[in-house]
Coordinates of C-alpha atoms in Angstrom, one line a residue:
W1 CA 45.3 -22.4 6.1
A2 CA 45.5 -19.7 9.5
V3 CA 44.1 -17.3 6.8
L4 CA 41.5 -19.5 5.7
G5 CA 40.9 -21.5 9.1
L6 CA 40.0 -17.0 10.2
A7 CA 37.6 -16.2 7.3
L8 CA 35.6 -19.9 8.5
V9 CA 35.6 -18.4 11.5
L10 CA 34.1 -14.6 10.5
V11 CA 32.1 -16.7 8.0
G12 CA 30.0 -18.7 10.8
L13 CA 30.3 -15.2 13.6
W14 CA 29.0 -13.6 9.8
A15 CA 26.5 -16.6 9.2
P16 CA 22.9 -15.1 10.8
C17 CA 23.1 -12.7 8.6
V18 CA 23.6 -15.0 5.5
V19 CA 20.8 -15.7 3.2
S20 CA 21.8 -19.8 2.5
M21 CA 18.1 -20.6 1.3
Q22 CA 15.5 -19.0 -0.4
P23 CA 12.9 -17.5 2.7
N24 CA 9.7 -17.0 2.5
F25 CA 7.9 -13.4 2.3
I26 CA 5.2 -12.0 3.8
V27 CA 4.3 -8.4 3.2
I28 CA 1.3 -6.7 4.9
L29 CA 0.1 -2.9 3.4
A30 CA -2.6 -1.5 5.6
D31 CA -5.0 1.1 4.0
D32 CA -5.2 4.8 5.0
V33 CA -3.0 4.2 7.8
G34 CA -1.9 7.2 10.2
W35 CA 2.1 6.8 10.5
G36 CA 0.5 7.9 14.7
D37 CA -0.9 4.7 14.3
L38 CA 1.6 2.9 15.6
G39 CA 2.0 2.7 19.9
A40 CA 6.3 2.0 19.2
N41 CA 5.8 5.7 17.1
W42 CA 3.5 7.7 18.8
A43 CA 3.2 7.8 22.5
E44 CA -0.1 8.0 22.5
T45 CA -1.9 5.5 20.3
K46 CA -2.6 2.4 22.8
E47 CA -4.5 0.0 19.8
T48 CA -1.2 -1.4 18.0
P49 CA 0.6 -4.5 21.3
H50 CA 1.6 -6.3 18.5
L51 CA 2.4 -3.7 16.4
D52 CA 4.6 -3.1 19.0
Q53 CA 6.3 -5.9 19.7
L54 CA 6.6 -6.8 16.3
A55 CA 8.8 -3.2 16.5
A56 CA 10.3 -4.5 19.2
E57 CA 11.3 -8.2 17.6
G58 CA 12.3 -6.9 14.5
T59 CA 13.3 -2.6 12.9
R60 CA 11.3 0.4 12.7
F61 CA 11.2 2.2 9.6
V62 CA 10.5 5.6 10.9
D63 CA 11.5 7.6 6.8
F64 CA 9.3 5.2 4.6
H65 CA 7.1 6.3 2.4
S66 CA 4.3 5.2 -0.2
A67 CA 5.4 6.0 -4.0
A68 CA 2.2 7.8 -3.4
S69 CA -1.2 9.0 -2.2
T70 CA -3.8 6.8 -3.0
C71 CA -4.9 3.5 -3.3
S72 CA -3.8 2.4 -7.0
P73 CA -0.7 4.2 -7.6
S74 CA 0.8 2.8 -4.5
R75 CA -0.2 -0.5 -5.1
A76 CA 1.4 -0.7 -8.4
S77 CA 4.2 0.4 -7.3
L78 CA 4.7 -2.2 -4.7
L79 CA 4.1 -4.5 -7.5
T80 CA 6.8 -2.9 -9.6
G81 CA 9.3 -1.2 -8.3
R82 CA 8.0 2.0 -10.6
L83 CA 6.4 4.4 -9.7
G84 CA 3.2 6.1 -11.8
V85 CA 5.1 7.4 -14.0
R86 CA 6.8 4.4 -15.5
N87 CA 4.2 1.7 -15.4
G88 CA 1.2 3.8 -16.4
V89 CA -0.7 3.8 -13.2
T90 CA -1.4 7.4 -11.8
H91 CA -5.0 6.8 -10.1
N92 CA -7.3 4.4 -8.8
F93 CA -9.5 2.1 -11.3
A94 CA -13.0 1.9 -11.0
I95 CA -15.4 -0.3 -11.1
T96 CA -16.0 0.1 -14.8
S97 CA -12.5 -0.3 -15.1
L98 CA -11.4 -2.0 -18.4
G99 CA -7.9 -2.2 -18.2
G100 CA -5.5 -2.6 -14.8
L101 CA -1.7 -2.4 -14.1
P102 CA -0.7 -2.5 -17.8
L103 CA -0.1 -6.1 -18.7
N104 CA 3.8 -5.2 -20.2
E105 CA 4.6 -4.4 -16.7
T106 CA 6.1 -7.6 -14.3
T107 CA 5.2 -7.6 -10.5
L108 CA 6.6 -9.5 -7.8
A109 CA 4.4 -12.2 -7.9
E110 CA 5.5 -12.9 -11.5
V111 CA 9.4 -12.7 -10.7
L112 CA 8.9 -15.1 -7.5
R113 CA 6.8 -17.9 -9.3
E114 CA 9.7 -18.0 -11.6
A115 CA 11.7 -18.2 -9.1
G116 CA 10.6 -20.9 -7.5
Y117 CA 8.1 -19.8 -5.3
S118 CA 3.7 -20.0 -4.2
T119 CA 2.3 -17.0 -4.2
G120 CA -0.6 -15.7 -3.1
A121 CA -2.5 -12.6 -2.2
I122 CA -5.7 -11.8 0.2
G123 CA -7.1 -8.8 0.4
K124 CA -7.8 -5.6 -1.8
W125 CA -6.1 -5.7 -5.1
H126 CA -7.4 -2.5 -7.0
L127 CA -4.7 -2.9 -10.0
G128 CA -7.4 -4.2 -12.5
H129 CA -10.2 -6.9 -12.1
H130 CA -11.4 -7.4 -15.8
G131 CA -9.3 -9.7 -18.0
H132 CA -5.6 -10.3 -17.7
H133 CA -6.1 -7.7 -15.1
H134 CA -7.1 -10.4 -12.1
P135 CA -4.7 -11.2 -9.6
N136 CA -4.7 -15.1 -11.5
S137 CA -3.2 -13.4 -14.2
R138 CA -0.1 -11.2 -12.8
G139 CA 1.8 -14.2 -11.3
F140 CA -0.5 -14.3 -8.0
D141 CA -1.4 -19.0 -7.5
Y142 CA -4.0 -17.7 -5.4
Y143 CA -6.4 -15.4 -4.7
F144 CA -9.0 -14.3 -2.4
G145 CA -10.1 -10.9 -1.9
I146 CA -11.9 -7.4 -2.7
P147 CA -10.9 -6.1 -6.3
Y148 CA -10.9 -2.9 -5.3
S149 CA -11.7 -1.0 -2.3
H150 CA -14.4 -2.3 0.2
D151 CA -16.2 0.8 -0.1
M152 CA -17.2 0.8 -4.1
G153 CA -19.7 -1.9 -3.6
C154 CA -23.2 -1.6 -1.2
T155 CA -23.2 -4.2 1.8
D156 CA -26.4 -5.6 4.1
T157 CA -24.0 -3.8 6.9
P158 CA -22.5 -0.9 5.8
G159 CA -20.2 -0.2 8.9
Y160 CA -19.3 3.2 9.8
N161 CA -18.7 5.6 7.2
L162 CA -19.4 9.6 6.3
P163 CA -21.3 10.2 5.0
P164 CA -23.1 7.0 6.1
C165 CA -24.1 4.7 3.5
P166 CA -27.7 2.3 2.9
P167 CA -26.8 -1.2 2.8
C168 CA -27.9 -3.0 0.0
P169 CA -31.4 -3.5 -1.9
R170 CA -33.1 -6.6 -1.4
H171 CA -36.0 -6.6 -3.6
S172 CA -37.0 -3.9 -6.6
T173 CA -37.9 -1.1 -5.7
P174 CA -37.7 2.3 -7.7
A175 CA -34.8 4.0 -8.4
R176 CA -33.1 5.2 -5.1
E177 CA -32.3 8.4 -4.4
A178 CA -28.5 8.6 -5.3
R179 CA -26.2 8.5 -2.3
K180 CA -22.8 11.2 -2.4
D181 CA -20.1 8.8 -1.9
C182 CA -21.8 5.7 -1.8
Y183 CA -22.5 2.7 -3.9
T184 CA -25.5 2.1 -3.8
E185 CA -27.0 0.1 -6.5
V186 CA -23.9 -2.9 -7.3
A187 CA -22.9 -5.3 -4.1
L188 CA -19.6 -5.8 -3.5
P189 CA -18.0 -8.8 -4.5
L190 CA -15.9 -11.6 -2.1
F191 CA -13.5 -13.5 -4.6
K192 CA -12.1 -16.8 -4.5
N193 CA -9.5 -16.5 -7.8
I194 CA -11.9 -16.5 -10.6
T195 CA -14.9 -17.4 -8.1
I196 CA -17.1 -15.2 -6.2
V197 CA -18.4 -16.3 -3.2
Q198 CA -20.1 -13.8 -1.8
Q199 CA -21.6 -10.6 -3.0
P200 CA -22.2 -8.4 -0.9
V201 CA -19.3 -9.3 1.3
E202 CA -19.9 -9.7 4.7
L203 CA -18.0 -7.1 6.7
S204 CA -17.7 -7.9 10.2
S205 CA -16.5 -11.5 9.1
L206 CA -13.6 -10.1 6.6
A207 CA -10.9 -10.2 9.2
T208 CA -11.4 -13.3 10.4
L209 CA -11.4 -15.3 6.7
Y210 CA -8.1 -13.1 5.7
V211 CA -6.5 -14.9 8.4
D212 CA -8.4 -18.1 8.2
E213 CA -7.5 -18.2 4.6
A214 CA -4.0 -16.7 5.1
S215 CA -3.1 -19.9 7.2
R216 CA -4.6 -22.1 4.7
F217 CA -1.9 -21.1 2.1
I218 CA 1.2 -20.9 4.7
Q219 CA 0.2 -24.0 5.0
R220 CA 0.2 -25.7 1.9
A221 CA 2.9 -23.9 0.9
S222 CA 4.8 -25.6 3.4
D223 CA 3.5 -29.5 2.8
S224 CA 4.3 -28.0 -0.8
G225 CA 8.2 -27.4 0.2
R226 CA 8.2 -24.4 -2.2
P227 CA 8.9 -21.2 -0.3
Y228 CA 6.6 -18.5 -0.6
F229 CA 4.9 -15.4 -1.5
L230 CA 2.3 -14.1 0.5
Y231 CA 0.6 -10.5 -0.3
L232 CA -1.9 -9.4 2.2
A233 CA -3.5 -6.2 1.9
L234 CA -5.8 -5.8 4.6
A235 CA -9.2 -3.5 4.0
H236 CA -8.2 -1.9 7.7
M237 CA -8.1 0.8 7.8
H238 CA -10.2 2.3 4.9
V239 CA -13.6 3.4 5.9
P240 CA -16.1 1.7 6.6
L241 CA -15.6 0.4 10.2
T242 CA -16.5 -2.5 10.8
P243 CA -15.6 -3.4 14.4
P244 CA -16.2 -6.5 15.8
L245 CA -17.2 -5.5 19.2
P246 CA -19.0 -2.1 20.5
P247 CA -16.0 0.4 21.4
A248 CA -14.9 0.3 24.4
P249 CA -15.5 4.0 26.5
G250 CA -13.0 6.6 25.2
R251 CA -11.0 4.0 22.4
G252 CA -14.4 4.9 19.5
I253 CA -14.7 2.8 16.9
Y254 CA -11.2 3.8 15.0
G255 CA -9.5 2.7 18.0
A256 CA -11.9 -0.7 18.4
S257 CA -11.0 -0.6 14.3
L258 CA -7.1 -0.6 14.9
S259 CA -6.9 -2.6 17.9
E260 CA -9.0 -5.5 15.5
M261 CA -6.0 -5.0 12.9
D262 CA -3.3 -5.2 15.5
A263 CA -5.1 -8.6 16.8
L264 CA -4.8 -9.5 13.0
V265 CA -0.8 -9.1 12.3
G266 CA 0.0 -10.3 15.5
R267 CA -2.0 -13.6 14.2
I268 CA 0.3 -13.6 10.8
K269 CA 4.0 -13.7 13.0
E270 CA 2.2 -16.0 14.8
L271 CA 1.7 -18.4 11.7
A272 CA 5.2 -17.3 10.3
D273 CA 6.7 -18.7 13.6
S274 CA 4.7 -21.8 13.3
H275 CA 6.2 -22.8 10.0
G276 CA 9.6 -22.6 11.2
K277 CA 11.0 -19.2 13.3
G278 CA 13.1 -17.5 10.9
N279 CA 12.4 -18.9 7.7
T280 CA 10.2 -15.8 6.9
L281 CA 10.3 -11.9 6.6
L282 CA 7.6 -9.8 7.4
W283 CA 7.0 -6.2 5.7
F284 CA 4.8 -4.5 7.6
A285 CA 3.5 -1.6 5.8
G286 CA 1.3 1.5 5.1
D287 CA 0.0 2.1 1.3
N288 CA -0.9 5.4 2.1
G289 CA -1.8 8.4 4.6
P290 CA -4.7 8.8 6.8
W291 CA -8.3 10.2 4.6
A292 CA -8.7 13.8 6.3
Q293 CA -12.5 14.2 5.1
K294 CA -13.5 11.4 7.1
C295 CA -13.1 12.9 10.1
E296 CA -13.0 11.1 13.6
L297 CA -13.0 7.8 11.6
A298 CA -9.6 8.5 9.8
G299 CA -5.6 7.9 11.5
R300 CA -3.6 9.4 12.9
L301 CA -0.7 11.6 11.6
G302 CA 1.8 12.0 14.7
P303 CA 3.6 15.2 14.2
F304 CA 3.2 15.0 10.7
V305 CA 0.7 17.9 10.3
G306 CA 1.4 20.3 6.7
A307 CA 0.8 22.9 9.0
W308 CA 2.2 25.3 5.9
Q309 CA -0.6 23.7 3.8
R310 CA -3.3 23.3 7.2
Q311 CA -3.1 27.6 7.4
R312 CA -4.5 27.8 4.0
G313 CA -7.1 25.4 4.0
G314 CA -7.5 21.6 3.6
S315 CA -6.3 18.2 4.4
S316 CA -2.2 17.7 4.3
A317 CA -3.3 13.7 4.3
K318 CA -4.3 11.5 1.9
Q319 CA -3.8 12.5 -1.7
T320 CA -1.3 14.5 -1.0
T321 CA 2.2 15.5 -1.6
W322 CA 2.8 16.0 2.2
E323 CA 4.4 14.5 4.5
G324 CA 1.0 13.1 6.0
G325 CA 0.0 11.8 2.6
H326 CA 2.6 9.4 2.2
R327 CA 5.2 8.7 5.4
V328 CA 3.5 6.1 6.3
P329 CA 5.0 3.4 9.8
A330 CA 6.5 0.2 8.5
L331 CA 7.9 -2.5 9.9
V332 CA 10.1 -5.1 9.1
Y333 CA 10.5 -8.3 11.0
W334 CA 13.0 -11.6 10.5
P335 CA 14.5 -13.3 13.4
G336 CA 18.1 -14.5 13.1
H337 CA 18.7 -11.4 10.5
V338 CA 16.9 -8.5 10.5
P339 CA 18.0 -6.6 13.7
A340 CA 15.4 -6.4 17.4
R341 CA 14.8 -3.1 18.9
R342 CA 16.4 -0.7 16.3
T343 CA 14.5 2.1 14.6
S344 CA 16.4 3.5 11.5
H345 CA 16.1 7.6 9.9
A346 CA 16.8 5.6 6.5
L347 CA 14.8 7.0 4.0
L348 CA 13.3 4.3 2.9
S349 CA 10.0 3.5 0.4
V350 CA 7.2 1.0 -0.5
L351 CA 9.1 0.9 -3.9
D352 CA 12.2 -1.1 -2.6
I353 CA 10.2 -3.9 -1.4
F354 CA 10.1 -5.4 -5.2
P355 CA 14.1 -5.2 -6.1
T356 CA 15.0 -6.4 -2.1
L357 CA 13.1 -8.8 -2.9
V358 CA 13.9 -10.3 -5.3
A359 CA 18.0 -9.8 -4.7
L360 CA 16.5 -11.9 -1.5
A361 CA 15.3 -14.6 -3.4
G362 CA 18.2 -15.1 -4.9
A363 CA 15.5 -13.7 -8.8
A364 CA 17.0 -11.1 -11.0
L365 CA 15.0 -8.0 -11.7
P366 CA 13.1 -8.0 -15.1
P367 CA 15.3 -6.2 -17.9
N368 CA 14.3 -2.9 -20.0
R369 CA 13.3 -1.3 -17.7
R370 CA 14.6 1.0 -15.0
F371 CA 13.8 1.2 -11.3
D372 CA 13.2 3.6 -8.6
G373 CA 13.6 1.2 -5.6
L374 CA 16.3 0.4 -4.8
D375 CA 17.9 -3.1 -3.3
V376 CA 17.5 -2.0 0.5
S377 CA 18.5 -5.0 2.1
P378 CA 21.9 -4.0 3.9
V379 CA 19.9 -1.5 5.7
L380 CA 17.5 -4.1 6.9
F381 CA 20.5 -6.2 8.0
G382 CA 21.3 -3.4 10.1
W383 CA 25.0 -3.1 7.7
S384 CA 23.9 1.0 6.6
D385 CA 21.9 3.1 7.5
V386 CA 21.4 4.4 4.4
G387 CA 17.8 4.7 1.8
H388 CA 17.1 7.2 -1.5
K389 CA 19.5 10.0 -2.0
V390 CA 16.4 11.5 -3.5
L391 CA 13.1 10.7 -3.3
L392 CA 9.9 11.2 -5.5
H393 CA 6.8 12.2 -5.0
P394 CA 4.0 12.2 -7.1
N395 CA 1.0 13.4 -7.3
S396 CA -2.0 11.7 -6.3
G397 CA -5.1 14.2 -6.6
A398 CA -4.8 17.3 -4.2
A399 CA -2.8 19.8 -6.9
G400 CA -1.4 18.9 -10.8
K401 CA -1.8 16.6 -12.4
V402 CA -1.7 13.2 -11.4
G403 CA 0.8 10.7 -11.8
E404 CA 2.9 14.7 -11.9
I405 CA 6.4 14.5 -9.9
E406 CA 6.5 17.7 -8.4
A407 CA 7.0 17.2 -5.1
L408 CA 10.8 15.4 -4.1
R409 CA 13.1 14.5 -0.7
L410 CA 17.4 15.5 -0.9
A411 CA 19.0 14.4 2.6
Q412 CA 16.8 16.1 5.1
Y413 CA 15.9 18.4 2.8
K414 CA 11.4 18.4 1.1
V415 CA 10.8 20.8 -1.9
F416 CA 7.8 21.3 -3.8
Y417 CA 7.4 22.8 -7.1
T418 CA 3.4 22.6 -6.4
T419 CA 1.5 22.4 -3.1
G420 CA -2.4 22.0 -2.6
G421 CA -5.1 20.8 0.4
A422 CA -7.1 17.2 -0.2
M423 CA -10.5 18.0 1.3
A424 CA -10.8 18.7 5.1
C425 CA -13.0 16.7 7.5
D426 CA -14.1 21.1 8.0
G427 CA -14.9 20.4 3.8
S428 CA -12.5 23.0 3.0
T429 CA -9.7 22.2 0.3
G430 CA -7.0 23.7 -0.4
P431 CA -6.2 25.2 -3.7
A432 CA -3.6 24.6 -6.1
E433 CA -0.4 26.6 -6.5
R434 CA 2.9 26.6 -8.3
H435 CA 5.9 27.7 -7.3
Q436 CA 8.9 29.0 -9.4
P437 CA 11.3 28.5 -7.0
P438 CA 10.4 26.0 -5.4
L439 CA 9.2 25.9 -1.6
I440 CA 11.4 23.8 0.7
F441 CA 11.6 22.7 3.8
N442 CA 14.2 21.3 6.7
L443 CA 13.2 18.6 8.3
D444 CA 15.5 17.5 10.1
R445 CA 14.4 21.5 11.9
D446 CA 10.9 21.7 10.8
I447 CA 9.3 17.4 10.9
Q448 CA 5.4 20.0 10.9
E449 CA 6.2 21.1 7.1
Q450 CA 5.4 24.8 8.9
E451 CA 8.1 27.6 7.9
P452 CA 9.7 27.3 4.1
L453 CA 13.1 28.2 3.8
D454 CA 13.4 31.8 2.9
V455 CA 15.0 31.9 -0.1
A456 CA 17.3 34.5 -0.1
S457 CA 19.0 32.4 2.6
R458 CA 22.1 31.2 2.7
E459 CA 21.4 28.1 3.6
Y460 CA 18.6 28.1 0.3
Q461 CA 21.0 29.1 -1.9
A462 CA 23.4 26.4 -1.2
V463 CA 20.8 23.6 -1.7
L464 CA 18.6 24.9 -4.3
P465 CA 21.7 23.9 -7.4
A466 CA 21.4 20.1 -5.9
I467 CA 17.5 20.1 -6.2
S468 CA 17.7 21.5 -9.5
R469 CA 20.2 18.5 -11.0
A470 CA 18.5 16.3 -8.9
Y471 CA 15.0 17.4 -9.8
A472 CA 16.3 17.0 -13.7
Q473 CA 18.7 14.5 -13.4
A474 CA 15.1 12.7 -12.3
L475 CA 13.2 13.9 -15.3
Q476 CA 15.7 13.1 -18.1
D477 CA 16.0 9.6 -16.2
I478 CA 11.8 8.8 -16.5
A479 CA 11.5 10.8 -20.4
A480 CA 14.2 7.5 -21.5
D481 CA 12.5 4.7 -20.2
N482 CA 10.1 1.8 -21.6
V483 CA 6.7 4.0 -19.6
S484 CA 3.7 1.7 -19.9
V485 CA 0.4 3.3 -20.0
A486 CA -2.6 1.9 -18.8
D487 CA -5.6 2.0 -19.6
Y488 CA -8.6 3.5 -18.0
S489 CA -11.9 3.2 -20.1
Q490 CA -15.4 2.0 -18.7
D491 CA -17.4 -0.1 -19.3
P492 CA -20.8 -1.5 -16.6
A493 CA -20.0 -5.0 -18.5
A494 CA -16.9 -4.5 -16.6
I495 CA -18.9 -4.9 -12.8
P496 CA -18.6 -8.3 -11.1
C497 CA -21.9 -9.6 -10.7
C498 CA -22.2 -13.2 -10.2
N499 CA -26.7 -12.6 -10.1
V500 CA -27.3 -10.4 -12.8
Q501 CA -31.0 -11.9 -12.6
H502 CA -30.8 -10.2 -8.7
V503 CA -31.1 -7.2 -7.8
G504 CA -27.4 -5.4 -6.8
C505 CA -25.9 -8.9 -8.1
R506 CA -26.7 -10.5 -5.2
C507 CA -25.7 -13.9 -4.9
H508 CA -28.7 -16.8 -3.0
G509 CA -26.9 -19.2 -1.0
A510 CA -23.2 -20.9 -1.0
H511 CA -22.7 -20.2 -4.4
G512 CA -20.6 -18.6 -6.7
A513 CA -20.5 -17.3 -10.3
T514 CA -16.9 -18.5 -11.8
L515 CA -15.4 -16.1 -14.5
D516 CA -13.3 -17.0 -17.1
P517 CA -10.5 -14.1 -17.2
H518 CA -9.3 -14.8 -20.5
E519 CA -12.9 -14.1 -21.9
E520 CA -13.1 -10.1 -22.5
K521 CA -17.5 -10.6 -23.2
R522 CA -19.8 -7.1 -22.9
T523 CA -22.6 -9.1 -21.5
P524 CA -23.8 -6.6 -19.0
W525 CA -22.5 -6.7 -15.2
L526 CA -20.1 -9.6 -15.8
C527 CA -16.7 -8.5 -15.4
L528 CA -14.1 -11.0 -15.9

């Protein structure tokens, strides 16, 4: 009885960290945000008071990485816990794509819905919009958002981009001059479930719409008595930027847009707390690093400048395997469970969101496949600060075959078998280079990735065998897995269009076009 009494006391002391009921989950994914875009990470940043408060009330992860350094692969990995070489999504889908995240891949939303959760996705999807690839067919009870990046269609108020893009056409005119990097003929659609409710989207009101829709979803889920999973994939900080007001002197367009994103996240936190503080885990992260070729419209890398690559030309941010391409800001807030004012140096990834939330929900991982993510709940709770021993970084467009694993991390060592630079602000690119033996950087001493270890050095020779073993084992594990293949075929019939009779697919008035996601017709300009 004395032992039992002591055990009960210990359980009582431990209780704040024990999950006694299914928590709510909110995952906020920012687009093209830099590690240095959070003031909590980088003192020069002053536009993020709400995110900084979130860091103060939760845990900040400073060695957190996206699963790829471009849009579709990163999002596919978040929702499957698997790298693109396993789930099949190795590069971005187009507005004409017939496929998407392979249908034999199980999403986080599908697992949580089976476990009793209300599931909602708000914002950018970019994992296929045609047929059964639509979010409503991938485990989400509710969807409100844009099916891909918001620069992949014209709008009436194009916002700030480099190069600037023209507004949508309003009348039938002779063919307009094609603009590099601009979608000029088909308007950007906004979906509510399977209905297009705006085309073109009013970008200036998008942030407000997302908050309103999130509020309604959370309220509906709370009224139902079910736990909820909300996946909020922001348009910020991807171009075009559409700050709500003219930027104040010294802040610039990017700073004004960053402030808008920060306020949006603050509002979501308030909504979560208003329905029972401590009932909801909020996880904020980025999908990849800044898009450097957008110059002053791109985010801040912080110290992760990839100096070795920049000396040779090109960007070391988005689309690359340098730290600036995949090291992203990450915060977790869960009062009573996740320690406040804590900074974790554990090596973590977007890949970990899937297995961690599944475990916290009391659900089981899908069988017959292997996962790259880990259940990192002990790290969240502050019981451990150990994450991945090895983390793989797939090629994401700058060099090498997309999706292939030619860079990795082992402890403090960053390893490159292939390097290359994406397009930089000055228009330069860094040519792809193969490295055998590999380049190895010690990030503990060289966070800027400036000077690789000397191949002849004692340190290089000591660590190379462990790196070679880890790399070989990772490739063998992938080869032995059930690997999916995404359909990247394209057809103009897949383009979302709510009014085929109007130039640019423009919708008149508030009505939209409801399109059946289970139909795969090849009628021109119909997508779903």
